[in-house]
Every structure is written in structure tokens, then in C-alpha cells.
Amino acid sequence: MAHEDDALEHERASWKPSSGLAVAVSDPVHNPGLPPHRARVTDQDPAAMKRAVRTVYTLFYLSAAASIWAVAAYMIFPIESGRIVDIRANNLFIGLGIGLALLAIGIGAIHWSKAIMSDKEYIEPRHATRGRDETRAAAVQVFVDANEESGFGRRVMIRNSLIAAVVASVIPGITLFRGLAPQNTPSNPHAGDPVFLLSRTMWKEGSRLARDPEGTPLRAADVTLGSAVHVIPEELAGLSHEDGYLEEKAKAIVLLMRLLPEQLVETEERKDWSYDGIVAYSKVCTHVGCPVALYEQQTHHLLCPCHQSQFDVTRGAAVIFGPAARPLPQLPITVDAEGYLVARSDFTEPVGPSFWERR
Ligand code: FES
């Protein structure tokens, strides 16, 4: 053991770095220096510089025009009309306008910096950071130099067109917020009244409950114990997109479930709203309107996947968990002479998010 320790000690004492390592320590980083500066076409040719300036301000003005076009498209194709062709054109042209506006600003800015601004190379040695007066003065000088070299103050056309493009680029965003609060119009006097709109759906007395999306009417015998069926009014299946199919469906969609009649805890007022253990509830979550699509057969709970609100089907779809503030509206149902499930009336309260009612 003592022999081994001595040998190790001897090895350490006699170790010398290899010649390669010795070189690396004395010259740790080889400075490659800067490649020779290559002047750009715009540095050598005043005509090319003029062309570049023209290109940049044309792009900025193009951006401003595209933003204005997006706003115009919003007005020319009003989504309030409810026509699918207007909604498609509205989305298409607003998207194209905003996309072109941002693209033109981006390309203009890149071209400005690559072809017009100074492209001198700098070597900036590192110094300790000290907040001295000289440092502050140097920082100010950097901005002065940048302004001088970019030509922001001098090149009036570029500066003004950039300001126009940036200011115009936010206008479509501001305008689009208007779409979140539709206004009443003579042709659509309730467009701005969500409580009115959500209080009326296509359900009416005698509307047959039909499978979504086929539109096949359902008999009570078709709904097996423990099942959950997505249902729409039979009349809805005949509606075209132009006639507002999606808007009506978004309000009228219903989930139909069959339990044992004795499992239902029904208030006196709702005793005849179910049929032989079959109950129908709005599928639109009362939190912020996601589709409540998950039915847990064992617990009889409906689950909204957006924020995990849970509703108890056995007790009038009461909220048992999550942020929803009220139960899912129940559709009163019965059967007609041929055994088909039909609605007794429309919903008796607004469907969907409940915050509208808190005005
Ligand atoms: S939308 Fe259903 S829980 Fe939020």
C-alpha cells in the first residue's frame, strides 16, 4: 500500500502539461478579427439608395392601406347580418388586411435596416459597468448617433409613413372589439340584447326531439337506460347555413338521458317535465357556454370539459362543482300520439352563460 502511495505521489510531482495544452493556456482564444467591410450597392449608388427609400415608404403606406382595408371589410361584410356568405367574407378580408399590414411593416423595416441604415462593424470592448456621468452621456450619444445613422429624423417620408403604418395597424384590432358587442339595427332589433336572444330557441310545443346531426326523430323506446343522446329540434335539420342553422343549433342543442324514474328528484313544478325517466337539458354550459359533452353514467353527472363544472342530472342538473353559477336549463318533454319524444314548450329561462342576466 505504501508503495502504491509513493508511486502516485511521484507521478503527480513529475506530471507536465503537453505542449498543446501549454499553447492553449498562453493563448486561450484566438481572435479571428473582422472580415473586410463590403460596401452595399446603396452605399455606392445614390440612385439605388433613392430606390430603397422609395421601396421602404411604399411598404409602410401599403401597410397603412391594408389596415384601413381590414376596417372597411368589417363594415362592408357585417357579421350582424347573420348570412354565412358575409361571415366568410368578413373573416377572409379582415384576415388578409391585417396579415398584409403586418407583413408590409415587417418587410419594410427589414429592408430599411439592411439597405439604408449604417452597416458599419463595431468592436465593443467590455468594461466594468459604472453609472458615471460619462456613461450617461455616452448612452445619450448612442441614441443621437442611431437617429443620425438610421435617418429617422432626416428621412421624413420614411418616418411619417412608418408612423402612419404603426398607428393604422392598431385600428383594425380596436374596430374588431365592436363585434363583441353587437348593436341593435332596424332589421335585427334585438342583436344587442343577449338575454332576449338566449331566451328564445327553436324549441316550441310539439317539436320532435331528433338525433344530432341526422335529424331523425326519437321515440321514447329508442332511448335506452343509461344512455345519453345529443338532440336537436326536428325542424332545425331542414335549415340551411344561410338561414342560420349554426346560430339556432348553438342555442337549441340538448342532451337527453334516461335514468330510472325513481332516481329523479323532481320539484313539484317540474314533475311532468320528464318522461318515464327521460330528461332533457341544454348542452350549453351556464358558465361561459362550452358544450357540456361528458356524461358519467354511474354517478349521473354531466361534466363540462372547459372548466370542470359538474351538474347532477338526478336533481335538475344542479351545479355540484366548478364555476357555473346556475343549473343547466331543462327542456320540458313528453311523447306525442305516435310515441315520439316532443317538447312541451321552449326553455323557460335563457340558455348559456348566466352573466348576461346580471346587468
Ligand atoms: S364553460 Fe363550462 S365550466 Fe366553464
Tab-separated table of C-alpha atoms and ligand atoms in Angstrom, residues 284-292 303-311 321-324, ligand 1:
chain	number	residue	atom	x	y	z
A	284	VAL	CA	-74.684	24.847	-23.369
A	285	CYS	CA	-72.728	25.318	-20.139
A	286	THR	CA	-74.072	28.060	-17.886
A	287	HIS	CA	-70.528	29.195	-17.091
A	288	VAL	CA	-69.247	30.591	-20.395
A	289	GLY	CA	-71.052	28.437	-22.908
A	290	CYS	CA	-68.865	25.414	-23.725
A	291	PRO	CA	-70.674	22.237	-24.772
A	292	VAL	CA	-71.312	20.023	-21.752
A	303	LEU	CA	-69.141	17.354	-16.886
A	304	CYS	CA	-68.115	20.480	-18.797
A	305	PRO	CA	-64.581	19.939	-20.133
A	306	CYS	CA	-63.695	23.647	-20.238
A	307	HIS	CA	-63.514	24.477	-16.531
A	308	GLN	CA	-64.788	21.243	-14.954
A	309	SER	CA	-68.236	22.370	-13.861
A	310	GLN	CA	-70.346	19.334	-12.922
A	311	PHE	CA	-74.115	19.056	-12.965
A	321	PHE	CA	-68.750	21.502	-8.665
A	322	GLY	CA	-66.975	24.219	-10.643
A	323	PRO	CA	-67.548	27.830	-11.631
A	324	ALA	CA	-71.003	27.533	-13.261
B	1	FES	S1	-67.713	26.763	-19.730
B	1	FES	FE1	-68.338	25.062	-18.615
B	1	FES	S2	-67.229	25.185	-16.815
B	1	FES	FE2	-66.597	26.912	-17.913
